[in-house]
Short mmCIF file of C-alpha atoms in Angstrom, two decimals:
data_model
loop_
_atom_site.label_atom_id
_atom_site.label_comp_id
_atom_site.label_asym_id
_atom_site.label_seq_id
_atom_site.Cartn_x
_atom_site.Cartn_y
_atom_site.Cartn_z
CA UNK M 1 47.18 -22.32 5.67
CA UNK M 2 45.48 -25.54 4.83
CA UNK M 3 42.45 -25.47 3.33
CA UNK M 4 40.86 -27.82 5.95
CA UNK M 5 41.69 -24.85 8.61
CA UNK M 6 40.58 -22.22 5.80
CA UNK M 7 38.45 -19.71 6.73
CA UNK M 8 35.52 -19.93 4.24
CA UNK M 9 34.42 -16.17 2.81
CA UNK M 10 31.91 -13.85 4.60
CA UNK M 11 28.56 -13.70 2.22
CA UNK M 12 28.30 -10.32 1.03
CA UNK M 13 25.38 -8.51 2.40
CA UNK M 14 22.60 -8.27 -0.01
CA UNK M 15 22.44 -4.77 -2.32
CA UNK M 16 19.48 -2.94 -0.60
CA UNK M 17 16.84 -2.76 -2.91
CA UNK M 18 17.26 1.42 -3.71
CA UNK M 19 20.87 0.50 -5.06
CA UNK M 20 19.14 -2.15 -7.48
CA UNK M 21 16.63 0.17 -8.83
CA UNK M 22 17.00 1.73 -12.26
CA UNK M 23 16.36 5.54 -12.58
CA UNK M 24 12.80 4.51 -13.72
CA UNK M 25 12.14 2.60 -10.48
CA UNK M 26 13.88 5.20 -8.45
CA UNK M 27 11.45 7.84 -9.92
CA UNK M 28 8.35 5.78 -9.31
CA UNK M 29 9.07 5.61 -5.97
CA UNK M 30 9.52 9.47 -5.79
CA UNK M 31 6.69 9.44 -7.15
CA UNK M 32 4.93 7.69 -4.46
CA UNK M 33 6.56 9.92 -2.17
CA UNK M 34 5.67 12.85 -3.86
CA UNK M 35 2.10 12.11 -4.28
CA UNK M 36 2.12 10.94 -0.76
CA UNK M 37 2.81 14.38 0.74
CA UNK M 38 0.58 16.48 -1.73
CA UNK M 39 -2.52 14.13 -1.05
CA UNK M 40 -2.48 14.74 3.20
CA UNK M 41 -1.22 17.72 2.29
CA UNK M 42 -4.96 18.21 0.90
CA UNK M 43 -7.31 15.83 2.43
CA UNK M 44 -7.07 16.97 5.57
CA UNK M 45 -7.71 20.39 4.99
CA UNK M 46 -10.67 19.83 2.12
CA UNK M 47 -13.39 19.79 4.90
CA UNK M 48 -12.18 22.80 6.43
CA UNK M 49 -11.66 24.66 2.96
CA UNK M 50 -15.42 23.45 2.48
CA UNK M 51 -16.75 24.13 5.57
CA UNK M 52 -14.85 28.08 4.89
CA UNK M 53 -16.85 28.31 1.42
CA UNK M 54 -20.35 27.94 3.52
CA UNK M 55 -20.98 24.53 2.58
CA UNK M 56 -22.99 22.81 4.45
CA UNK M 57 -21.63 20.25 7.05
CA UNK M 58 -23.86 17.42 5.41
CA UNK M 59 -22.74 18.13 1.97
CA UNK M 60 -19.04 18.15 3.25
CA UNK M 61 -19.45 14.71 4.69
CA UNK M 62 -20.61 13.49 1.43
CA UNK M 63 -17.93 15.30 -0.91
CA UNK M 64 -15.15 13.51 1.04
CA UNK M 65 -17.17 10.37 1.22
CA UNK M 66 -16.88 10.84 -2.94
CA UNK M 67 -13.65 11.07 -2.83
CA UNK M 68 -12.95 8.02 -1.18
CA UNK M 69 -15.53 5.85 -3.04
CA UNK M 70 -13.76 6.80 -6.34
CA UNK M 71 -10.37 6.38 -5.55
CA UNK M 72 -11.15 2.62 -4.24
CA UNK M 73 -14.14 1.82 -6.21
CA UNK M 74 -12.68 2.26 -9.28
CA UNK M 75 -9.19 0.12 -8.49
CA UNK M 76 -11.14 -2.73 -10.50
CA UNK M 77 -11.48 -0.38 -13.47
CA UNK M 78 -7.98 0.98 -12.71
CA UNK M 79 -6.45 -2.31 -12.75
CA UNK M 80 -8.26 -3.79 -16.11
CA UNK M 81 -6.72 -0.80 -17.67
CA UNK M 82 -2.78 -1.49 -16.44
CA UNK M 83 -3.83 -4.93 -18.26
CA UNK M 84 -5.23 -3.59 -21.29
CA UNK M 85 -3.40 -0.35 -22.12
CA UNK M 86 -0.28 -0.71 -20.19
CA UNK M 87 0.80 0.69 -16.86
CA UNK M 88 2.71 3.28 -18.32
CA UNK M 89 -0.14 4.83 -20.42
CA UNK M 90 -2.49 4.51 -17.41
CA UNK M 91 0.37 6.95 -15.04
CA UNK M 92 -0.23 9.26 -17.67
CA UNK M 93 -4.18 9.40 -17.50
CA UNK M 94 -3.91 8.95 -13.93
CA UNK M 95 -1.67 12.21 -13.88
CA UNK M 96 -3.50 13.81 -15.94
CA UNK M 97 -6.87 13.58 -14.44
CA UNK M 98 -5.74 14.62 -10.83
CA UNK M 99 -4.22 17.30 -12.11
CA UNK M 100 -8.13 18.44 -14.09
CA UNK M 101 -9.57 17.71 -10.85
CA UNK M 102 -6.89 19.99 -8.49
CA UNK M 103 -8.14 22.54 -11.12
CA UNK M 104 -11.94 21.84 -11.15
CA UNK M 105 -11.58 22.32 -6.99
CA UNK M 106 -9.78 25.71 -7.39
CA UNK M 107 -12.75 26.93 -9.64
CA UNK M 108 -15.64 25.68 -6.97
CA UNK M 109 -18.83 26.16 -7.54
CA UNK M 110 -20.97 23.37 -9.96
CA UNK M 111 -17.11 22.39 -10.84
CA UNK M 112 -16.68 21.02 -7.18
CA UNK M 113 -17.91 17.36 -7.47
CA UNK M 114 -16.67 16.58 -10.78
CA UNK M 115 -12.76 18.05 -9.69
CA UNK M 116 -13.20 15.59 -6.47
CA UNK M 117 -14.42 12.76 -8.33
CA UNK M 118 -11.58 13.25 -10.61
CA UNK M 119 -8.99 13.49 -7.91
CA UNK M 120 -10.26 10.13 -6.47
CA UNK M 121 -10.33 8.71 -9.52
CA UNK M 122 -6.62 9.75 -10.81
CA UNK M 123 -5.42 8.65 -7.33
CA UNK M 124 -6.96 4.98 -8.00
CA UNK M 125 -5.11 5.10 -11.53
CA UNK M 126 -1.92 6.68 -10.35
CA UNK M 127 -1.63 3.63 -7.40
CA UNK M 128 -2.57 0.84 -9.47
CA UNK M 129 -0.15 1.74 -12.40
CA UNK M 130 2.84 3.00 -10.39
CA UNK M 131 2.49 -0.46 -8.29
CA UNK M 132 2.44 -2.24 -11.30
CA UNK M 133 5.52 -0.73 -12.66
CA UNK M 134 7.20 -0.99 -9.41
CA UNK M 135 6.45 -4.68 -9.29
CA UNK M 136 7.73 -5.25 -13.13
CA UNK M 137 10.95 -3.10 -11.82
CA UNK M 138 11.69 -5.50 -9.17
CA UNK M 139 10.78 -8.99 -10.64
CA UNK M 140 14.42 -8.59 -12.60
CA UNK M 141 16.21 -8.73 -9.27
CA UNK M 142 13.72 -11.45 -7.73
CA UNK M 143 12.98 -8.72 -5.09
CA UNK M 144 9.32 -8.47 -5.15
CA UNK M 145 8.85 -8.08 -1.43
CA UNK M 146 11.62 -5.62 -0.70
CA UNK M 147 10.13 -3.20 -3.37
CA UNK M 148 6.34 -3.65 -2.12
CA UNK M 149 7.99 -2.79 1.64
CA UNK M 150 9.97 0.19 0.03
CA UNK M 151 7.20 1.56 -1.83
CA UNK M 152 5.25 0.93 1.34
CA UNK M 153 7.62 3.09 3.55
CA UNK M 154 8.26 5.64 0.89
CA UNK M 155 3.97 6.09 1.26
CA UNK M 156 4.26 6.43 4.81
CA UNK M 157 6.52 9.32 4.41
CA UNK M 158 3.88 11.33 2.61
CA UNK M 159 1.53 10.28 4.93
CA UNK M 160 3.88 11.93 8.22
CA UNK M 161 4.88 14.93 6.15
CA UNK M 162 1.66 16.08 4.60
CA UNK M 163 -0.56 16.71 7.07
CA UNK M 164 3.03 19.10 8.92
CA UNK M 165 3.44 20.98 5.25
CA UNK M 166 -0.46 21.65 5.05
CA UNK M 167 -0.41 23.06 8.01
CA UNK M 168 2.41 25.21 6.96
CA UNK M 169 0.95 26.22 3.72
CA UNK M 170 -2.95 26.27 4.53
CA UNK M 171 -2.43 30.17 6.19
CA UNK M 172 -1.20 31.20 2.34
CA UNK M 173 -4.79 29.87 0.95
CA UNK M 174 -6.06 26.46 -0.19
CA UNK M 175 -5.01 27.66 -3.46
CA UNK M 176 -1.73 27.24 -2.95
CA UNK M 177 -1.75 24.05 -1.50
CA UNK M 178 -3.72 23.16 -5.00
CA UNK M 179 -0.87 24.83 -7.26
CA UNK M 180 1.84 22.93 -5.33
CA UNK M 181 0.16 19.66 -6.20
CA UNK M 182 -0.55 20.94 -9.56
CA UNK M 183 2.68 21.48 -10.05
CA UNK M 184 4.33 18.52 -8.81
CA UNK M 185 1.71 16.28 -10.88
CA UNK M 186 3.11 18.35 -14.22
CA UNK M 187 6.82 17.80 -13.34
CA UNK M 188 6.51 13.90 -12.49
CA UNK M 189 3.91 12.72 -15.34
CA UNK M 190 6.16 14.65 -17.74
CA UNK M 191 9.28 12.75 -16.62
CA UNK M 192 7.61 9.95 -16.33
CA UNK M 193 6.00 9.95 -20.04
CA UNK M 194 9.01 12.10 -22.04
CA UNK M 195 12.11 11.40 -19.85
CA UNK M 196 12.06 7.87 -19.13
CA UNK M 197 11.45 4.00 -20.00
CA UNK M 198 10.52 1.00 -18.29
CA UNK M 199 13.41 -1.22 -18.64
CA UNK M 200 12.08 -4.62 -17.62
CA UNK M 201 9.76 -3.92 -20.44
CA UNK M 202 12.72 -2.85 -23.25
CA UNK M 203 14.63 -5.49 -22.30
CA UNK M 204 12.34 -8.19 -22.87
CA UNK M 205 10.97 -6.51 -25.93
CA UNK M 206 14.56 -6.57 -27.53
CA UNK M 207 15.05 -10.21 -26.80
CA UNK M 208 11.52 -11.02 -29.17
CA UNK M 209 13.05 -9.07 -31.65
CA UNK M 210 16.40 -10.74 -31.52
CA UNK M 211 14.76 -14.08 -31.30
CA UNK M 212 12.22 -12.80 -34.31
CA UNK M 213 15.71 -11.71 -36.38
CA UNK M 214 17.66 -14.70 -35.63
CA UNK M 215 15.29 -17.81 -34.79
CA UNK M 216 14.76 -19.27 -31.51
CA UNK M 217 18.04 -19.28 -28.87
CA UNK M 218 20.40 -21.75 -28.36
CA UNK M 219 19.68 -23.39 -25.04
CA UNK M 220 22.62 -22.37 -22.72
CA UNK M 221 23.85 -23.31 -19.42
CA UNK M 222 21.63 -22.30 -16.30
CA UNK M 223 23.06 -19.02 -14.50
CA UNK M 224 23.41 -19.85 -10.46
CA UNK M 225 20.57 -16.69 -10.24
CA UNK M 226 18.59 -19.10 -12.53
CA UNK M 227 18.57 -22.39 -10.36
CA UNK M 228 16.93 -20.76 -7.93
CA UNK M 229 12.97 -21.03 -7.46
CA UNK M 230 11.19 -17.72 -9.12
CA UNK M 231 8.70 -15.81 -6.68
CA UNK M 232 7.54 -14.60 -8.81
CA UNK M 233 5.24 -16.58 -10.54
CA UNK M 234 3.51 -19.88 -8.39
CA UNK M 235 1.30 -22.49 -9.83
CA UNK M 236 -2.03 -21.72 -10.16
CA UNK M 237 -3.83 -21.37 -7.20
CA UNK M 238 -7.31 -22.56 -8.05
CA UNK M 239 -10.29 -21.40 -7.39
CA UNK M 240 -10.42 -20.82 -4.12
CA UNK M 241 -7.09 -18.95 -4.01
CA UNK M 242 -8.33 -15.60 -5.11
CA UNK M 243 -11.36 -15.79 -3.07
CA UNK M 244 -9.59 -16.20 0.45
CA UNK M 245 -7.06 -13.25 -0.79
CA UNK M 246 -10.21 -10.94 -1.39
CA UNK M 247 -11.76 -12.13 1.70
CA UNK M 248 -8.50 -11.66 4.05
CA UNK M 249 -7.83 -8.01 2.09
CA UNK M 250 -11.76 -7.41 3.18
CA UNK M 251 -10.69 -8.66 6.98
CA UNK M 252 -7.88 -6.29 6.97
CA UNK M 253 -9.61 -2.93 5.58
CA UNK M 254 -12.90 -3.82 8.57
CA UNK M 255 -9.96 -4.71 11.34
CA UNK M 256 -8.06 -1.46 10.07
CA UNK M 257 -10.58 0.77 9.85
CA UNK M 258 -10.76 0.49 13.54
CA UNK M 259 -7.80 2.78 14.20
CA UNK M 260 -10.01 5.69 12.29
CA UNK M 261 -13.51 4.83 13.93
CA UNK M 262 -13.50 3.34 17.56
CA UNK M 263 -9.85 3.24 18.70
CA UNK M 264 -10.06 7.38 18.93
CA UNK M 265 -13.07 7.05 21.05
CA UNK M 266 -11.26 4.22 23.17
CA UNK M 267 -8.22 6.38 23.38
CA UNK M 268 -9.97 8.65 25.15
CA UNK M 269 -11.98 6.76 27.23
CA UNK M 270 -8.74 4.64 28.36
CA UNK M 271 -6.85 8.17 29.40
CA UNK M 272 -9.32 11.06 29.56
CA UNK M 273 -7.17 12.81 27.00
CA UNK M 274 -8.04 13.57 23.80
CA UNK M 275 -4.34 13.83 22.40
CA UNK M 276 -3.99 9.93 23.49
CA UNK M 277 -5.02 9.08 19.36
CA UNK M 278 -1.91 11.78 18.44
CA UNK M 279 0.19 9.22 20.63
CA UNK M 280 -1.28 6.28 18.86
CA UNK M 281 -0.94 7.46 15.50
CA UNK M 282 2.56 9.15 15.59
CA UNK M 283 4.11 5.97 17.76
CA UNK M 284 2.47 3.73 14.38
CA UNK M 285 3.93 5.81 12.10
CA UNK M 286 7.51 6.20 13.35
CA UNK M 287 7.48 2.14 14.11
CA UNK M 288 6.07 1.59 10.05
CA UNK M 289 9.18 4.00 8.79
CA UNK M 290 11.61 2.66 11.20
CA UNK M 291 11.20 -1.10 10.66
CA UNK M 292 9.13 -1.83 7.68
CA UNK M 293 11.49 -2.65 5.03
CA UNK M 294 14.19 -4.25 7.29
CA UNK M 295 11.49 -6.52 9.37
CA UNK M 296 10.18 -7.86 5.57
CA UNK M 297 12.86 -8.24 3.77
CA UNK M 298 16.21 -8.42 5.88
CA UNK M 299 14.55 -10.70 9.16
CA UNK M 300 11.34 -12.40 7.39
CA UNK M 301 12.75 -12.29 3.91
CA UNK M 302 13.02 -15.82 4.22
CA UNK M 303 9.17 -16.49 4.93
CA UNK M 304 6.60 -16.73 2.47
CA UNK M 305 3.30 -14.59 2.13
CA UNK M 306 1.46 -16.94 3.50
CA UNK M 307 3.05 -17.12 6.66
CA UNK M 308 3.30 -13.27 7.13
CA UNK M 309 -0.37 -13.02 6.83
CA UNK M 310 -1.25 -15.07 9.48
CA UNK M 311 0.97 -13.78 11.67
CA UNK M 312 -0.15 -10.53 10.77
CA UNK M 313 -3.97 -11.59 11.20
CA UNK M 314 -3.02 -12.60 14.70
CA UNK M 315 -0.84 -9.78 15.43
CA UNK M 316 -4.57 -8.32 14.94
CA UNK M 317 -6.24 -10.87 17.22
CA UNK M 318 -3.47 -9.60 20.01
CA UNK M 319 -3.45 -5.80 19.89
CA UNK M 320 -7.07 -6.09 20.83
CA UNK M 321 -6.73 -8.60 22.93
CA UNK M 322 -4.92 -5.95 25.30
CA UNK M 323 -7.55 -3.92 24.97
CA UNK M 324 -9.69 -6.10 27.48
CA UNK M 325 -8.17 -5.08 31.37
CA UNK M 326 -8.67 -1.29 30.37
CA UNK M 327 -5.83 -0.56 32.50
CA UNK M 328 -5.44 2.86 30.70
CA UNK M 329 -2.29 3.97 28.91
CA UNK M 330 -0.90 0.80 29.19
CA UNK M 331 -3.50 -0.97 27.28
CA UNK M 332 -3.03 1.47 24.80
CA UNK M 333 0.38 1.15 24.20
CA UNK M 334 0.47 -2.11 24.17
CA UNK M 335 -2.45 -2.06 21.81
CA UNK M 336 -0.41 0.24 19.00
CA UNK M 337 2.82 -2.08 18.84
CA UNK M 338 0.98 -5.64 18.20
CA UNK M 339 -1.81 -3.57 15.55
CA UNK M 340 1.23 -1.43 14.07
CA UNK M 341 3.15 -5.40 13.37
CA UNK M 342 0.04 -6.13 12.11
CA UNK M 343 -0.32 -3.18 9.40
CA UNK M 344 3.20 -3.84 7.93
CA UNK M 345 2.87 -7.80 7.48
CA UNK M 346 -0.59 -7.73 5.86
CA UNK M 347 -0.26 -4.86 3.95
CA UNK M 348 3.07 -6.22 1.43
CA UNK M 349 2.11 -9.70 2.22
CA UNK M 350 -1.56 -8.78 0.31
CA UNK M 351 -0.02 -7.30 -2.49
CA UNK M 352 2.94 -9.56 -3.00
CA UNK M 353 0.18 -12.30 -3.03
CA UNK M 354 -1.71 -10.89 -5.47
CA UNK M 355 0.96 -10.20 -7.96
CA UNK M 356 3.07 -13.86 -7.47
CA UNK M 357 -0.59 -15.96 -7.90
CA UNK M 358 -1.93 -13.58 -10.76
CA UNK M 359 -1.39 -14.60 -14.31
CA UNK M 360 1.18 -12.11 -15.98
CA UNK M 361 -1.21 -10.18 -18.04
CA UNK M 362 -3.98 -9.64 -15.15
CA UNK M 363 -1.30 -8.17 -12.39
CA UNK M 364 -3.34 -5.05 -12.64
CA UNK M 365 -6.50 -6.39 -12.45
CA UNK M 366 -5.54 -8.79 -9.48
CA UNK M 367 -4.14 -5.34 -7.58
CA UNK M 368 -7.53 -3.61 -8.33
CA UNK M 369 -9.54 -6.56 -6.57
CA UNK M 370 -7.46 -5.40 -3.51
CA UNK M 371 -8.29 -2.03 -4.18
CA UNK M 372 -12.32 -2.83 -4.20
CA UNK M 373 -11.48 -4.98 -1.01
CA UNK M 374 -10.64 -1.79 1.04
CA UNK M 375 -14.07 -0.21 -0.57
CA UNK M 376 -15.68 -2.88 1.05
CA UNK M 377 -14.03 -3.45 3.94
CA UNK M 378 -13.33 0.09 5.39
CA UNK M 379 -16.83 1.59 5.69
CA UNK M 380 -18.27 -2.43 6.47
CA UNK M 381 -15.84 -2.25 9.17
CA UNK M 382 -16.05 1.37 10.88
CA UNK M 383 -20.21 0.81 10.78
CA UNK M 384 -19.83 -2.76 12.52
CA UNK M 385 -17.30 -1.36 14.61
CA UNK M 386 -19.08 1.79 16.20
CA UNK M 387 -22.38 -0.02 16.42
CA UNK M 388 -20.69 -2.35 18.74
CA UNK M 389 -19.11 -0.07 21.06
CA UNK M 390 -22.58 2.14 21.54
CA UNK M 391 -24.95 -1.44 21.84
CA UNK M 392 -22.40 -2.77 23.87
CA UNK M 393 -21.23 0.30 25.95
CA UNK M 394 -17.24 -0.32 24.96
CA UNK M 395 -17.32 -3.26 27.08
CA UNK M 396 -15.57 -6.58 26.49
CA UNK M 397 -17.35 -7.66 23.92
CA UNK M 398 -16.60 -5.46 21.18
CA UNK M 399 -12.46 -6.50 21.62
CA UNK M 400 -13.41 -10.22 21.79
CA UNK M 401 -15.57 -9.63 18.89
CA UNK M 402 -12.59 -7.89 16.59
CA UNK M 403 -10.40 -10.76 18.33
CA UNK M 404 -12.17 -13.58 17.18
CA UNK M 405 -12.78 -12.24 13.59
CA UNK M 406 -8.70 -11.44 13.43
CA UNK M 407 -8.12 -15.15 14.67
CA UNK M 408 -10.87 -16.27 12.00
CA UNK M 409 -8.54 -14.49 9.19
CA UNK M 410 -5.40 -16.27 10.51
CA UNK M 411 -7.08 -19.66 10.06
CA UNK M 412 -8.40 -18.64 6.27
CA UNK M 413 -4.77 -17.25 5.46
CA UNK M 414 -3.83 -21.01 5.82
CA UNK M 415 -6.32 -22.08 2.53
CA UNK M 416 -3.87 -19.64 0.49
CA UNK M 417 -1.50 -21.36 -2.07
CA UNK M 418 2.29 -21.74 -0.94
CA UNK M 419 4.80 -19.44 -2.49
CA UNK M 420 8.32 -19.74 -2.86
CA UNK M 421 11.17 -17.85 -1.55
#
């Protein structure tokens, strides 16, 4: 055969990002999955363990409110200390310090608010360090998206199999539900101190040490991997660039917090039945594990942040858009698909931002601003958001309202610095 009538060769598929992992990465992202499925294995059931124990209903409310202002208010702190001490050392404390608090909750008593605060505050060092790593893992393979959407899913699989295991468990005592986390915190933050080693960070420590030993390398000819234009690093983005990322990560955690505050109430409403926000929330979570990771990084691999995150933002500006006929189940369902798009563009797209723009040595620091963003945004949000549906009596007002400020976000996504793919 010729070689003008040649058939050229089929591109290989690309290795999925599992198969490119090293054992370290593989285990981080157990460890996600782990720590996924102990945490709603607990949090659901701490207000009704509370609530068992005689404490009061106020008190409750502001023990899990605790909770959730130390595992996102202290990201910022979290995230100076991947910077400062390392992201390994900080998986450690973070371990360590859930597993005090697990043990402070067991005990009760004046031991209850310290073991919750603890709890929150391990969680906020266990996700900003374990991120971090993750991130480090997959700049080698110039795969910083596919690991953020893996890590992403691998989350979401704690979230769906927690709350079914709880209930499973919760008849045998609280207790238990406490040892098994207790136990699974001991088994990964041992292998992950003892048994193994970031190798990103080995491997670029042995090539100072060679260059130290030997003197600077010999320039050598560029590898084809090498031609090609690094995500992972972009020019800097100014001032302004950080700003519009903590501003659009605020935007998503007030938009988002919608699904926990008035979409439940609107579910109802729509339906007349009160298992409509089951049918909301399981149809979101099966379309998140389903299609995250191949929508981001086999269809839109190609795309930068930027672009996801306006998309995303007016994913948003849709899904409530079909909120406005209030024709029922319909509207609902055509609601969750737009909003669930929505939740896996912005969510990645935020963090592979933050990592790409960030200076190497403040990765952990630029995560944690993210973090604080979600402290701000979720409870800013789910106020605004129910004092709109009582003052305006769930008419159309409140959906143009979330509309408009999802459209707003889309337009402010634009001010973000390009990336490349």
């Amino acid at each position: 055969m010729s070689a003008a009538t040649a058939t050229p060769p089929r591109a290989r598929p690309r290795p999925s990002t599992w198969s490119r992992t090293s054992a370290t990465g593989r285990a981080l992202l157990t460890t996600v999955l782990a720590t996924g499925v102990t945490t709603f294995m607990f949090l659901p059931l701490l207000a009704l363990h509370l609530s068992a124990a005689g404490t009061p209903v106020g008190r409750v409310g502001l023990l899990i409110g605790l909770l959730s202002l130390c595992g996102q208010g202290f990201s910022v702190i979290s995230g100076l200390l991947v910077d400062r001490v390392g992201a390994r050392a900080t998986t450690t404390a973070g371990f360590g310090c859930r597993i005090v608090g697990y043990l402070l909750i067991a005990a009760g008593g004046p031991a209850l608010v310290p073991g919750i605060a603890a709890v929150g505050i391990g969680g906020s060092l266990l996700v900003l360090s374990v991120k971090a790593r993750l991130v480090t893992e997959a700049a080698a393979h110039d795969d910083t998206r596919g690991m953020l959407a893996l890590r992403s899913t691998f989350g979401n699989v704690g979230v769906v199999l927690g709350p079914a295991l709880g209930a499973v468990a919760y008849p045998l005592g609280f207790d238990t539900i406490l040892a098994a986390a207790v136990l699974s915190h001991l088994v990964l933050g041992f292998h992950l101190t003892f048994l193994t080693k970031d190798e990103a960070n080995a491997e670029a420590k042995n090539e100072a040490k060679n260059e130290a030993d030997d003197g600077p390398a010999a320039p050598h000819p560029p590898h084809a991997a090498d031609r090609r234009p690094a995500p992972e690093r972009t020019a800097a983005p100014g001032r302004r660039g950080p700003t519009v990322l903590f501003l659009a990560a605020v935007a998503y955690w007030a938009i988002y917090s919608q699904l926990n505050s008035v979409i439940p109430l609107t579910a109802k409403t729509l339906t007349g039945s009160t298992a409509a926000i089951s049918v909301v929330f399981t149809l979101n979570g099966a379309l998140v594990l389903l299609c995250q990771y191949t929508l981001l990084r086999r269809f839109l691999g190609h795309l930068p942040p930027r672009t996801l995150l306006t998309a995303g933002f007016a994913a948003f500006a849709l899904a409530y858009l079909a909120l406005l006929p209030h024709a029922g189940w319909l509207s609902l369902l055509l609601f969750t698909v737009p909003a669930t798009l929505a939740e896996m563009l912005i969510g990645p797209s935020l963090d592979e931002l933050a990592v790409t723009t960030a200076p190497r040595r403040r990765t952990g620091r630029a995560l944690g601003l993210l973090g604080l963003a979600g402290a701000v945004g979720s409870p800013l949000g789910a106020g605004l958001g129910t004092h709109l549906l009582q003052s305006l009596h769930g008419g159309p007002g409140v959906w143009l309202t979330i509309t408009t400020t999802a459209a707003l976000a889309a337009g402010a996504c634009l001010l973000l610095p390009r990336t490349a793919r």
